Coordinates of C-alpha atoms in Angstrom, one line a residue:
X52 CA -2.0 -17.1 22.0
X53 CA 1.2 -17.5 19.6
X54 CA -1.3 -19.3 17.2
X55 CA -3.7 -16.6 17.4
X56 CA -0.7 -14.2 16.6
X57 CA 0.8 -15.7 14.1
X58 CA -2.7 -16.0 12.1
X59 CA -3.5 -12.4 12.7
X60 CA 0.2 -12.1 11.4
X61 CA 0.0 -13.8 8.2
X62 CA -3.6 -12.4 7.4
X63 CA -3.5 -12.4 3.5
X64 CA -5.3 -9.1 3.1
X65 CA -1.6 -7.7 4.9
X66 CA 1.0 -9.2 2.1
X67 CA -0.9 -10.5 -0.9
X68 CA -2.9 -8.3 -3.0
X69 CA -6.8 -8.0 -2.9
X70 CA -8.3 -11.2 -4.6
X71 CA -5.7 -13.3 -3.8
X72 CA -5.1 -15.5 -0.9
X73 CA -2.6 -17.9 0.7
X74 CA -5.0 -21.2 -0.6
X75 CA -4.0 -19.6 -4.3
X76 CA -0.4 -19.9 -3.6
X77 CA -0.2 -23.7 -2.5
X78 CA 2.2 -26.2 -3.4
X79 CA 2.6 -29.1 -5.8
X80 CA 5.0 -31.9 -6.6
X81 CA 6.3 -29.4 -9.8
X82 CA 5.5 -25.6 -8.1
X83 CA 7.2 -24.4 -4.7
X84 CA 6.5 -20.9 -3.5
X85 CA 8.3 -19.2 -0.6
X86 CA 7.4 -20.2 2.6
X87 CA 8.4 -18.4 5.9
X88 CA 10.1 -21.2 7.8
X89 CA 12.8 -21.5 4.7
X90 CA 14.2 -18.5 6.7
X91 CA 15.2 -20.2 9.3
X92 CA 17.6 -21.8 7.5
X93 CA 19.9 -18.5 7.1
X94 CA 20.4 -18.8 11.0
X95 CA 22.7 -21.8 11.1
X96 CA 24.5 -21.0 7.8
X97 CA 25.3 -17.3 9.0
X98 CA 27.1 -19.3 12.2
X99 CA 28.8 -21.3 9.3
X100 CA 29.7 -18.5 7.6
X101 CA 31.5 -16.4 11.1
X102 CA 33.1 -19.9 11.0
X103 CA 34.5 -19.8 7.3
X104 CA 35.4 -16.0 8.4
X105 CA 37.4 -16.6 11.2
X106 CA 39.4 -19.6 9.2
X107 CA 39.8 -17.3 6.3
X108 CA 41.2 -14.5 8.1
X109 CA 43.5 -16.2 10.0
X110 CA 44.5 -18.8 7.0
X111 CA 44.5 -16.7 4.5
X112 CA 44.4 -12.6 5.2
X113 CA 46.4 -12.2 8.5
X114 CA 49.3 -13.9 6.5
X115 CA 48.5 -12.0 3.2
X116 CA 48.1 -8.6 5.3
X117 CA 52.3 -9.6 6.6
X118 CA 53.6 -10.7 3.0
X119 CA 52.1 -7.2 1.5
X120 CA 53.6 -4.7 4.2
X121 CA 50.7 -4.2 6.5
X122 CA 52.4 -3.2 9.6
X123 CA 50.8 -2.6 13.1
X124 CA 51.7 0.5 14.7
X125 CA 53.1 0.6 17.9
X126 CA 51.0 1.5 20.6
X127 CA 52.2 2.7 24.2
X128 CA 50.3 0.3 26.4
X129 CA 48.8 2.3 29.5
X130 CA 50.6 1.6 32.7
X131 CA 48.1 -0.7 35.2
X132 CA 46.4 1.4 37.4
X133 CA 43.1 -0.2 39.0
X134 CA 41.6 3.0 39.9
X135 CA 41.8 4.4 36.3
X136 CA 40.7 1.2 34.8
X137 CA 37.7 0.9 37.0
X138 CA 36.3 4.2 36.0
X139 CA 37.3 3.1 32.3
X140 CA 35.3 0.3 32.5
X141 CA 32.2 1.4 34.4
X142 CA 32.0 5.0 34.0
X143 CA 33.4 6.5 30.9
X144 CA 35.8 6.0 28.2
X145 CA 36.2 9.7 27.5
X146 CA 36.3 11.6 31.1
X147 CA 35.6 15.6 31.2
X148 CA 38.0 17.6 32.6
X149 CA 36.3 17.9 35.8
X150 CA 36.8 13.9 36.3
X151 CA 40.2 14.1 35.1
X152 CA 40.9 16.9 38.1
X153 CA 39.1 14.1 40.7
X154 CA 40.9 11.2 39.2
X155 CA 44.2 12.7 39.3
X156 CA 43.8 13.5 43.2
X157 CA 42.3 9.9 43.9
X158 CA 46.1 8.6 41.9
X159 CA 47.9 11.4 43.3
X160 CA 49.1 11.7 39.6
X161 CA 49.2 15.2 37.5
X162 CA 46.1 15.6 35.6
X163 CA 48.2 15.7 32.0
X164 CA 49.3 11.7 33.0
X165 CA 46.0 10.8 33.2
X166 CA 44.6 12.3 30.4
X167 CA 47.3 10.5 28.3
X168 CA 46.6 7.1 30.3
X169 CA 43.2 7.3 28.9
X170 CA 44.1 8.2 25.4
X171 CA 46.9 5.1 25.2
X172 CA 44.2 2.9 27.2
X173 CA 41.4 4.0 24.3
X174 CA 44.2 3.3 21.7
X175 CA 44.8 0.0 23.0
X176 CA 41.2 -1.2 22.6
X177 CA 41.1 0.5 18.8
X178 CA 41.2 -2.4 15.9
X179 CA 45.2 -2.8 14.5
X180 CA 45.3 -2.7 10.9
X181 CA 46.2 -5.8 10.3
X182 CA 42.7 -6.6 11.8
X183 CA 41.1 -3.9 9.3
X184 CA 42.6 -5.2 6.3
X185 CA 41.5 -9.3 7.2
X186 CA 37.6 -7.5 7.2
X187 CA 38.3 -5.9 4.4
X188 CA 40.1 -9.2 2.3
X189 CA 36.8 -11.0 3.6
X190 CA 34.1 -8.5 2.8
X191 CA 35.7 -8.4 -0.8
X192 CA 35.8 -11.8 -1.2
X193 CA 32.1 -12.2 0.0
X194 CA 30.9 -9.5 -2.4
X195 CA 32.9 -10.5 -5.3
X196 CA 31.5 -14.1 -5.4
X197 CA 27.8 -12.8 -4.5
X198 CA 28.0 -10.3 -7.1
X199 CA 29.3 -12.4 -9.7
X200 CA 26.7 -15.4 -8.6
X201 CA 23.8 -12.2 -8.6
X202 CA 24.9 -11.9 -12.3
X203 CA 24.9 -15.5 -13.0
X204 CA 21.4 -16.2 -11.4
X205 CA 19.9 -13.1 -13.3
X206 CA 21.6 -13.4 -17.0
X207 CA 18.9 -15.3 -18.7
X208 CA 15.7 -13.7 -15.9
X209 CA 13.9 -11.8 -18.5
X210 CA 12.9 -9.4 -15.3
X211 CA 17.1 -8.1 -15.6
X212 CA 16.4 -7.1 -19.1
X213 CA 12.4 -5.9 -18.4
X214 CA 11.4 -5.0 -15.1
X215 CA 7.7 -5.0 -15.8
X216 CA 8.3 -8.8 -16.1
X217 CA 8.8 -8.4 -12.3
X218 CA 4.8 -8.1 -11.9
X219 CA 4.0 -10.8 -14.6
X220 CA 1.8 -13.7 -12.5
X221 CA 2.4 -11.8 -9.5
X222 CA 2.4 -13.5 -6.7
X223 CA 1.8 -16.6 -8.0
X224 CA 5.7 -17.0 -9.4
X225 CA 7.1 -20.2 -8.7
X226 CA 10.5 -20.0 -6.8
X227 CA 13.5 -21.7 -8.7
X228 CA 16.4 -23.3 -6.6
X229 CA 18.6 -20.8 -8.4
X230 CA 17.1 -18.1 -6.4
X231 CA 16.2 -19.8 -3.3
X232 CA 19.9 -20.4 -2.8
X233 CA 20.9 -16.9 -3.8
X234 CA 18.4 -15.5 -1.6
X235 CA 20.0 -17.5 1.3
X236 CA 23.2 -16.9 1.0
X237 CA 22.3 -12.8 1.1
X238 CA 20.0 -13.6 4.1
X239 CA 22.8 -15.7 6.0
X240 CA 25.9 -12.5 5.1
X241 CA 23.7 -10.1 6.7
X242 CA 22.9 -12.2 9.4
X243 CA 27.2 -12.8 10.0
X244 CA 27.1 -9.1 10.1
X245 CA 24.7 -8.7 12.6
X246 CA 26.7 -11.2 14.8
X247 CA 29.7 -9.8 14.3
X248 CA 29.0 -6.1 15.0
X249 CA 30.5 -6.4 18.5
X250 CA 33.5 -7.3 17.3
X251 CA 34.4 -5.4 14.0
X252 CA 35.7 -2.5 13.3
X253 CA 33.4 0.2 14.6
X254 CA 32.9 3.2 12.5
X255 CA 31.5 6.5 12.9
X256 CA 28.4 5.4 11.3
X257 CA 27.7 2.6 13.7
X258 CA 24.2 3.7 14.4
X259 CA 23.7 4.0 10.3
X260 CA 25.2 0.5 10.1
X261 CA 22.9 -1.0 12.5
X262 CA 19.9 0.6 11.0
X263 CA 21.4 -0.7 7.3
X264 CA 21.6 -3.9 8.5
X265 CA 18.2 -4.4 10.5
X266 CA 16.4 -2.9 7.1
X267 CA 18.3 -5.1 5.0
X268 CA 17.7 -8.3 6.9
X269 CA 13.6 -7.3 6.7
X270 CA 13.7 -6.3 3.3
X271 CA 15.0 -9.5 2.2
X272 CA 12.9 -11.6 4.7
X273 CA 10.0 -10.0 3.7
X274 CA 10.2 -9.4 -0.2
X275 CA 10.9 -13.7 0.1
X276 CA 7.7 -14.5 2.3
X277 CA 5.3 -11.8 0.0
X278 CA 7.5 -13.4 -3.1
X279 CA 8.7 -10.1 -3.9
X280 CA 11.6 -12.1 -5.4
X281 CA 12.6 -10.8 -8.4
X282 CA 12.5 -7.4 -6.7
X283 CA 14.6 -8.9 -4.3
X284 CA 17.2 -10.0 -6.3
X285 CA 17.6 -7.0 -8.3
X286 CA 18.3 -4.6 -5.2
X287 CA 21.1 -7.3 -3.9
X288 CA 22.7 -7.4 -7.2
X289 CA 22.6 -3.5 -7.3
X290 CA 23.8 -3.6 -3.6
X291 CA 27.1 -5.6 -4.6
X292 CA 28.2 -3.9 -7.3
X293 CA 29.6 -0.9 -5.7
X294 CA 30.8 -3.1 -2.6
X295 CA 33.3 -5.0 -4.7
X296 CA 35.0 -1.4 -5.2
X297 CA 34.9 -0.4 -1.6
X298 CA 36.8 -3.4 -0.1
X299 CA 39.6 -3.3 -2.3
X300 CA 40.1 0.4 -1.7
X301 CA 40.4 -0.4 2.0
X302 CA 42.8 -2.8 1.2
X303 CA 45.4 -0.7 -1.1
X304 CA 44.7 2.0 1.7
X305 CA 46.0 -0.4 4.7
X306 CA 48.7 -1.4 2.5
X307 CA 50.3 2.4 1.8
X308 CA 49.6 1.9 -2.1
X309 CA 48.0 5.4 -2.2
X310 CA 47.8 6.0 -6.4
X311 CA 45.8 2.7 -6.8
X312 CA 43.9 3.4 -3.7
X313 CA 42.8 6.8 -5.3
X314 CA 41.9 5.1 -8.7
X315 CA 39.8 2.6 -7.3
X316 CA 37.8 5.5 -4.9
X317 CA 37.1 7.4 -7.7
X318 CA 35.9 3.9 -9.6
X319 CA 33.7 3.2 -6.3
X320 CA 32.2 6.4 -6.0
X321 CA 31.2 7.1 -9.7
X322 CA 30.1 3.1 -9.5
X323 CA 28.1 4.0 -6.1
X324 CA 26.9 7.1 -6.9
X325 CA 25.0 5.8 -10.6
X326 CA 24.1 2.7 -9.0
X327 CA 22.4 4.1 -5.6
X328 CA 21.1 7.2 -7.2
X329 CA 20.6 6.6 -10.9
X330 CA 19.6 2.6 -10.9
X331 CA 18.6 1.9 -7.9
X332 CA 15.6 4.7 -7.8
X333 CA 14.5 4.1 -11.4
X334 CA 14.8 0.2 -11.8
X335 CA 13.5 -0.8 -8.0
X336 CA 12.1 2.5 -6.3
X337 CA 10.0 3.4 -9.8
X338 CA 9.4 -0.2 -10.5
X339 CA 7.8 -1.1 -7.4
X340 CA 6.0 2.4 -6.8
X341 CA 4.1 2.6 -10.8
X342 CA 4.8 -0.8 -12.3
X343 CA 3.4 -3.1 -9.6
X344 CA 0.4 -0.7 -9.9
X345 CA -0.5 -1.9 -13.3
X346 CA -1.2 -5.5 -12.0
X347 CA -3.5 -4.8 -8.3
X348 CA -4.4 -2.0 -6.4
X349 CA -2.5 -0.9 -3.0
X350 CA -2.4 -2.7 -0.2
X351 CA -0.8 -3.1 3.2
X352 CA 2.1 -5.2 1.7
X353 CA 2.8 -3.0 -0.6
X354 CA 3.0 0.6 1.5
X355 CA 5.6 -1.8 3.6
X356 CA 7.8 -2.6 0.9
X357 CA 8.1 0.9 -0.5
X358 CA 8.5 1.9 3.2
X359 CA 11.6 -0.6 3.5
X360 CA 13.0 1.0 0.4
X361 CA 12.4 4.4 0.9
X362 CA 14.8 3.5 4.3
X363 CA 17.4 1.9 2.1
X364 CA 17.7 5.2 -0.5
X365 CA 18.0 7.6 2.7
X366 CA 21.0 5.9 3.7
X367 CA 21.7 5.5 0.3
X368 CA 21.9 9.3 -0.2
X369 CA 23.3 9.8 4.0
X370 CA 26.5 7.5 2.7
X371 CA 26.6 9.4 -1.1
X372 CA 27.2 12.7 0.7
X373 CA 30.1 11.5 2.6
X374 CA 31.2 10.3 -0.5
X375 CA 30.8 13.3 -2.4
X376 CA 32.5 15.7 0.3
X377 CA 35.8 12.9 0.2
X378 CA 35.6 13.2 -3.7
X379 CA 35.3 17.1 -3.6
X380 CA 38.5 16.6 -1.0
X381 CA 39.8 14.7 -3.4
X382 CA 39.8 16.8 -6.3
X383 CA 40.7 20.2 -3.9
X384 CA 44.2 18.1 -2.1
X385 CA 44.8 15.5 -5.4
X386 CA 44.8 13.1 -2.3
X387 CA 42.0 10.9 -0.9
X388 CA 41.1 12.0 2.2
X389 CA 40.6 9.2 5.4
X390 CA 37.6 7.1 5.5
X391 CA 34.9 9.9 7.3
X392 CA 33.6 6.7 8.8
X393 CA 36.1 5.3 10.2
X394 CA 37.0 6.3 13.9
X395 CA 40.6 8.1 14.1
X396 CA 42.6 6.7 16.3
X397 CA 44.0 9.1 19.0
X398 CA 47.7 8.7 17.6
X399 CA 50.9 10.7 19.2
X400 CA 50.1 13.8 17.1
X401 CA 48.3 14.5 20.6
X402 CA 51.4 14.1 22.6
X403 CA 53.4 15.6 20.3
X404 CA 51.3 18.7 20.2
X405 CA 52.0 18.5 24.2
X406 CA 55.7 17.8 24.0
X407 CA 55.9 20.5 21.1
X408 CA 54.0 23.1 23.6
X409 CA 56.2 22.4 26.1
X410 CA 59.1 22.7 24.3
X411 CA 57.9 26.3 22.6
X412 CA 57.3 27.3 26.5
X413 CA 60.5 26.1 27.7
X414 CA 62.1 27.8 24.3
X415 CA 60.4 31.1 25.2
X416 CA 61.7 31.1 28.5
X417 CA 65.3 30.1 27.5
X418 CA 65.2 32.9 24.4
X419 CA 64.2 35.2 26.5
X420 CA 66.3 34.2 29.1
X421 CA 69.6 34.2 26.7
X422 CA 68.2 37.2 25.2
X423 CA 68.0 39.1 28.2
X424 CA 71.5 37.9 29.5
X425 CA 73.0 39.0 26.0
X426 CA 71.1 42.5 26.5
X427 CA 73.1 43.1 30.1
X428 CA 75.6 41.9 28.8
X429 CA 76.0 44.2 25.4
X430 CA 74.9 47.0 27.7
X431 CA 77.4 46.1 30.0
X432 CA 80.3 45.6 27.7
X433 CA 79.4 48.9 25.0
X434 CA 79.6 50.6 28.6
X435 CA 83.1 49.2 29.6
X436 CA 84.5 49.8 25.7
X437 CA 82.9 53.4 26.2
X438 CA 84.7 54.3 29.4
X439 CA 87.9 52.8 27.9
X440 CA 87.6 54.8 24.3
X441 CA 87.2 57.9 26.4
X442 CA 89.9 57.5 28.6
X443 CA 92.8 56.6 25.9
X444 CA 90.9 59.1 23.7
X445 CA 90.9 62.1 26.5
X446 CA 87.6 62.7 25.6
X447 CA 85.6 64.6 28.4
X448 CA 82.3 63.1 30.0
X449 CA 79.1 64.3 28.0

């Protein structure tokens, strides 16, 4: 049955254009072409890479993130209470006010003093900036090297310079060990992603990341089994360019350094916005969608990579609006605004709007306390220096 499947699978009127099948595309001593199993390889290098991560963060970022200022705040840890922690566990994170009511009578606690034991206990599980900025020191590292080694792969490609030379021979275009390893090394970072998404910093856009990441990971898969190489390679390289602005904004934003943090988001988002708008849609979207079409008519392969693409612009242009509304912020304040995408941590200003509206109540009810005291009083004493003016005066009652 998995024979059966994986024939129907690989049929070559799916992913190679009409005319052409897989007995066209075999190897020789001097000619490789992509083969499916290669990709197999970018499982056990991804594990290496979570490997090289977690010795670089601690090695390297954690005591970078110390020497540059990045400080933890201090969290209030929630007192231990089994009850409470149960329901955080099982039921929610977040409780309505109705639970909170139920819960505080279960305790035998004031409703106010549970609401703030889950706000500390949800603080307690939120990522410590220190932990941000190690992500961040890796990511930048990651995209600086595969950017720079994109560039390096690509310089003398004639298909960088003429991206109708992506169609030229298609698909019989032999893979170079250049690419194959370049390819790989995408494949296996997007993989480490994928592992590591319990554990990273989650974002506002988790659901968006997720759907990034899966379109990504068959975008690159499949572009390397149809040989949509050169393709391939262009939309990484595009891909990393902006990314090696992002990262380091992150970092100069943990680390309090606001004017260079605000330079390099207004680099990153004219670099992101040109790049996924501007180059992205003309030299892969319009290269794929009219180009290819001057070599062989459409088939199934071909409606399946422009649907993967067409998936990668829309987040392309979900993420550019963020952007946009932060520049527009920007530009409004003079001051970046916070990452829309990153999830706020429920900081004190919460308690301290309690504590402040507790005080204002309390300060109500002492002014007008005083003020009432002082207003018998005033009453009281014009009264006394009234009778005593009339009687040294001999004044007659009114």
């Amino acid at each position: 049955m998995a024979r059966s499947l994986n024939e129907w699978l690989w049929q070559h009127e799916f992913w190679l254009p009409p005319g052409i099948t897989w007995e066209d595309m075999e190897e020789s001593e001097d000619v490789h072409y992509p083969q499916p199993r290669d990709l197999l390889l970018s499982i056990p290098f991804a594990l290496i890479l979570v490997v090289i991560r977690c010795a670089f963060e601690r090695a390297i970022a954690l005591p970078l993130s110390s020497k540059l200022g990045v400080r933890d705040k201090q969290r209030p840890k929630a007192q231990p209470n089994p009850m409470l922690e149960k329901f955080y566990n099982t039921c929610s994170k977040n409780p309505g006010e109705g639970e909170l009511i139920s819960l505080a009578k279960q305790c035998d606690l004031p409703v106010r003093k549970v609401e703030r034991w889950f706000r500390c206990r949800r603080n307690t599980d939120r990522p410590s900036l220190s932990k941000k900025f190690c992500e961040a020191c890796w990511r930048f590292t990651f995209y600086f090297v595969s950017f720079f080694t994109g560039l390096a792969v690509l310089y003398d490609k004639p298909w960088l310079w003429d991206h109708r030379e992506c169609w030229t021979g298609y698909p019989q275009q032999p893979l170079l060990p250049s690419l194959f390893w370049y390819y790989l090394l995408e494949l296996s970072f997007y993989w480490s992603l994928v592992f590591t998404l319990p554990f990273d910093v989650k974002r506002k856009d988790f659901k968006e990341q997720i759907v990034h990441h899966a379109a990504t990971i068959f975008l690159i898969s499949f572009s390397y089994c149809a040989n949509y190489i050169r393709i391939g390679t262009l939309v990484m390289v595009i891909h990393d360019a902006s990314d090696c602005f992002l990262e380091p904004t992150k970092i100069f934003n943990y680390m309090k350094w606001k004017k260079t943090c605000d330079s390099l988001f207004m680099v990153f988002s004219a670099v992101f916005l040109i790049s996924r708008l501007v180059i992205f849609p003309y030299t892969v979207l319009y290269n794929t969608y009219y180009y290819s079409m001057e070599i062989f008519q459409p088939f199934f392969g071909y409606y399946f990579m422009n649907a993967l693409l067409i998936t990668l612009q829309l987040l392309h242009i979900f993420w550019s609006c963020l952007i946009i509304h932060m520049v527009y912020k920007f530009i409004l304040q003079g001051t970046m605004e916070k990452d829309m995408r990153s999830d706020t941590e429920e900081s004190d200003k919460d308690e301290e709007r309690e504590k402040f509206s507790e005080k204002e109540k309390n300060g109500i009810t002492y002014f007008s306390s005083v003020t009432s005291n002082n207003y018998i009083q005033r009453d009281e004493a014009e009264a006394l220096n009234s009778r005593t003016h009339l009687t040294n005066g001999h004044l007659k009652d009114r």
